[in-house]
Amino acid sequence: MSAAGAAGFDPVSVIAAKRDGRELTGGQIDAAIAAYTSGRMAEEQMAALLMAVYLRGMTAAETVRWTAAMTDSGARLDFTDLRRAGRALPAVDKHSTGGVGDTVTVMLAPLVAACGAAVPQLSGRGLGHTGGTLDKLEAIPGWRAEVPADRMREILRESGAVVCAAGADLAPADRKMYALRDVTGTVESIPLIAASIMSKKIAEGAGALVLDVKVGRGAFMTDLPRARELAETMVELGARAGLPTTALLSGMDVPLGYAVGNAVEIAEAVEVLAGGGPADLAGLTVTLAVEMLAAAGITDVDPAAVLASGGAMDSYRAMIRAQGGDPDADLPRPRQRETVRAGGAGTVTDIDALGVGRAAWLLGAGRRVPGQQVDPVAGVVLGVRLGDAVVAGQELAVLHTGATGDDARERIAAASAELERALTVTPPGTAPGPGPTHLGVLDRIGAESAP
Ligand code: URA
Ligand code: CA
């Protein structure tokens, strides 16, 4: 921003313009984001502007400028010049908008690395019922989320994949604004979500990006039209910023895999890396790997074959070790376990991802407020999938918690009640209620046709 722009910036007129439905100028957007980041625009003024944006929306031009201003609020990494053995090593990034039981990153980063690309993946922590990849990986003894940028480059050259926390200097405007949106009812705005995600991804400095936009009860976007609009907005923002971006829309009405939590999801990811594990989780991982490899210009390697051969497991072990973790150490075990059983015979016709996510959260897998410690052992391990026939008394799920005493009893009681609502067993001869509709990969949005 020019000195004249800074001096002439009047937050109230910008708020009023958006309140009255006018399009903001690029200069107004740059000035507001710069002033807010540096503390010259008050929290209540940005809160009012965010609510005006939430209610009035933003044009494509405004969203592009808002995103650029947030990207420019901090440092930019650059991984487009990586080399290994004298050859260019293409860097490709992935982002999921967040779901329940979504351990995909833990398998996908090493899988894509094993196929010949580099994956610099800055990840987040969970808030509310959706888990965070860093919280899951921290269940591995010794593993550390903090990696300095120069060490990131070293790890990428050596093992090809790094999953770590974003530094404080990456898109600081978003860090501050996200916390404000969280407490002002302004999270669920498509331009604000798109700008928030894409400003960070553009600043991360990969050569290409693949988005997994989750749709359904356990996701941010519960319906397909809004999820598609979010995906299209982000793909466009990527293209405008010189970051080729494709998006898959994938269902989040039911959890991915059987495990929902931290250590339990790492155990499930390791099963997939060993060539087994739940088919939905392995399938989505391979589908996203195909997209990422195509984006990196690698079309002669079949990630399904690399996964089956154990090649991704070797990359996973190197990735964990590079960040101080011991891939052979036992994962922490729960202090208390409780089994939820079927009340009668029937067919499993619904597993509500939101309910299962909430149950895991109640057991201690997630946070009530930002910054809280999570319980690495807390979580839910489902014993059944959609469509399974069950008999009376059959195990439907096992709850895990690291809590003890009254705390454990209260957590288990609340989580059991939540799970009983989430799991529907329809007795024989009875018509099932409305079941899940958002399952598997629902659509793909990107410049080129599917690889
Ligand atoms: N994830 C983000 O990083 N930002 C949002 O606004 C929503 C989800
Ligand atoms: Ca899972």
PDB file of N, CA and C and ligand atoms in Angstrom, residues 95-97 174 178 181 187 189 192-194 196-197 200 220, ligand 1:
ATOM      1  N   HIS A  95      -5.068 -30.004  -0.215  1.00  0.00           N
ATOM      2  CA  HIS A  95      -5.807 -29.481   0.933  1.00  0.00           C
ATOM      3  C   HIS A  95      -7.184 -30.114   0.965  1.00  0.00           C
ATOM      4  N   SER A  96      -7.588 -30.554   2.151  1.00  0.00           N
ATOM      5  CA  SER A  96      -8.957 -31.042   2.343  1.00  0.00           C
ATOM      6  C   SER A  96      -9.692 -30.024   3.193  1.00  0.00           C
ATOM      7  N   THR A  97     -10.953 -29.757   2.848  1.00  0.00           N
ATOM      8  CA  THR A  97     -11.694 -28.777   3.635  1.00  0.00           C
ATOM      9  C   THR A  97     -12.143 -29.350   4.977  1.00  0.00           C
ATOM     10  N   ASP A 174      -4.814 -14.039   7.701  1.00  0.00           N
ATOM     11  CA  ASP A 174      -5.806 -15.106   7.824  1.00  0.00           C
ATOM     12  C   ASP A 174      -5.860 -15.662   9.246  1.00  0.00           C
ATOM     13  N   TYR A 178      -9.306 -15.500  10.897  1.00  0.00           N
ATOM     14  CA  TYR A 178     -10.034 -16.746  11.132  1.00  0.00           C
ATOM     15  C   TYR A 178     -10.513 -16.814  12.581  1.00  0.00           C
ATOM     16  N   ARG A 181     -13.495 -14.521  12.777  1.00  0.00           N
ATOM     17  CA  ARG A 181     -14.682 -15.105  12.126  1.00  0.00           C
ATOM     18  C   ARG A 181     -15.305 -16.172  13.005  1.00  0.00           C
ATOM     19  N   VAL A 187     -17.944 -17.475   9.628  1.00  0.00           N
ATOM     20  CA  VAL A 187     -17.116 -18.506   8.980  1.00  0.00           C
ATOM     21  C   VAL A 187     -17.736 -18.956   7.654  1.00  0.00           C
ATOM     22  N   SER A 189     -19.001 -18.318   4.848  1.00  0.00           N
ATOM     23  CA  SER A 189     -19.128 -17.452   3.676  1.00  0.00           C
ATOM     24  C   SER A 189     -18.199 -18.001   2.599  1.00  0.00           C
ATOM     25  N   LEU A 192     -15.114 -15.818   1.788  1.00  0.00           N
ATOM     26  CA  LEU A 192     -14.171 -15.753   2.921  1.00  0.00           C
ATOM     27  C   LEU A 192     -13.460 -17.080   3.134  1.00  0.00           C
ATOM     28  N   ILE A 193     -14.174 -18.209   2.993  1.00  0.00           N
ATOM     29  CA  ILE A 193     -13.522 -19.524   3.130  1.00  0.00           C
ATOM     30  C   ILE A 193     -12.512 -19.703   2.001  1.00  0.00           C
ATOM     31  N   ALA A 194     -12.932 -19.392   0.775  1.00  0.00           N
ATOM     32  CA  ALA A 194     -12.048 -19.575  -0.389  1.00  0.00           C
ATOM     33  C   ALA A 194     -10.785 -18.728  -0.241  1.00  0.00           C
ATOM     34  N   SER A 196      -9.480 -17.564   2.523  1.00  0.00           N
ATOM     35  CA  SER A 196      -8.714 -18.049   3.665  1.00  0.00           C
ATOM     36  C   SER A 196      -7.847 -19.240   3.268  1.00  0.00           C
ATOM     37  N   ILE A 197      -8.467 -20.226   2.632  1.00  0.00           N
ATOM     38  CA  ILE A 197      -7.729 -21.438   2.244  1.00  0.00           C
ATOM     39  C   ILE A 197      -6.690 -21.098   1.173  1.00  0.00           C
ATOM     40  N   LYS A 200      -3.395 -19.107   2.032  1.00  0.00           N
ATOM     41  CA  LYS A 200      -2.365 -19.931   2.665  1.00  0.00           C
ATOM     42  C   LYS A 200      -1.698 -20.848   1.636  1.00  0.00           C
ATOM     43  N   PHE A 220     -18.038 -28.813   6.193  1.00  0.00           N
ATOM     44  CA  PHE A 220     -18.396 -27.399   6.197  1.00  0.00           C
ATOM     45  C   PHE A 220     -19.576 -27.128   5.285  1.00  0.00           C
TER      46      PHE A 220
HETATM   47  N1  URA B   1     -10.439 -23.652   6.543  1.00  0.00           N
HETATM   48  C1  URA B   1      -9.743 -22.506   6.454  1.00  0.00           C
HETATM   49  O1  URA B   1      -8.509 -22.536   6.432  1.00  0.00           O
HETATM   50  N2  URA B   1     -10.393 -21.349   6.373  1.00  0.00           N
HETATM   51  C2  URA B   1     -11.741 -21.275   6.390  1.00  0.00           C
HETATM   52  O2  URA B   1     -12.270 -20.201   6.300  1.00  0.00           O
HETATM   53  C3  URA B   1     -12.462 -22.475   6.485  1.00  0.00           C
HETATM   54  C4  URA B   1     -11.785 -23.638   6.564  1.00  0.00           C
END
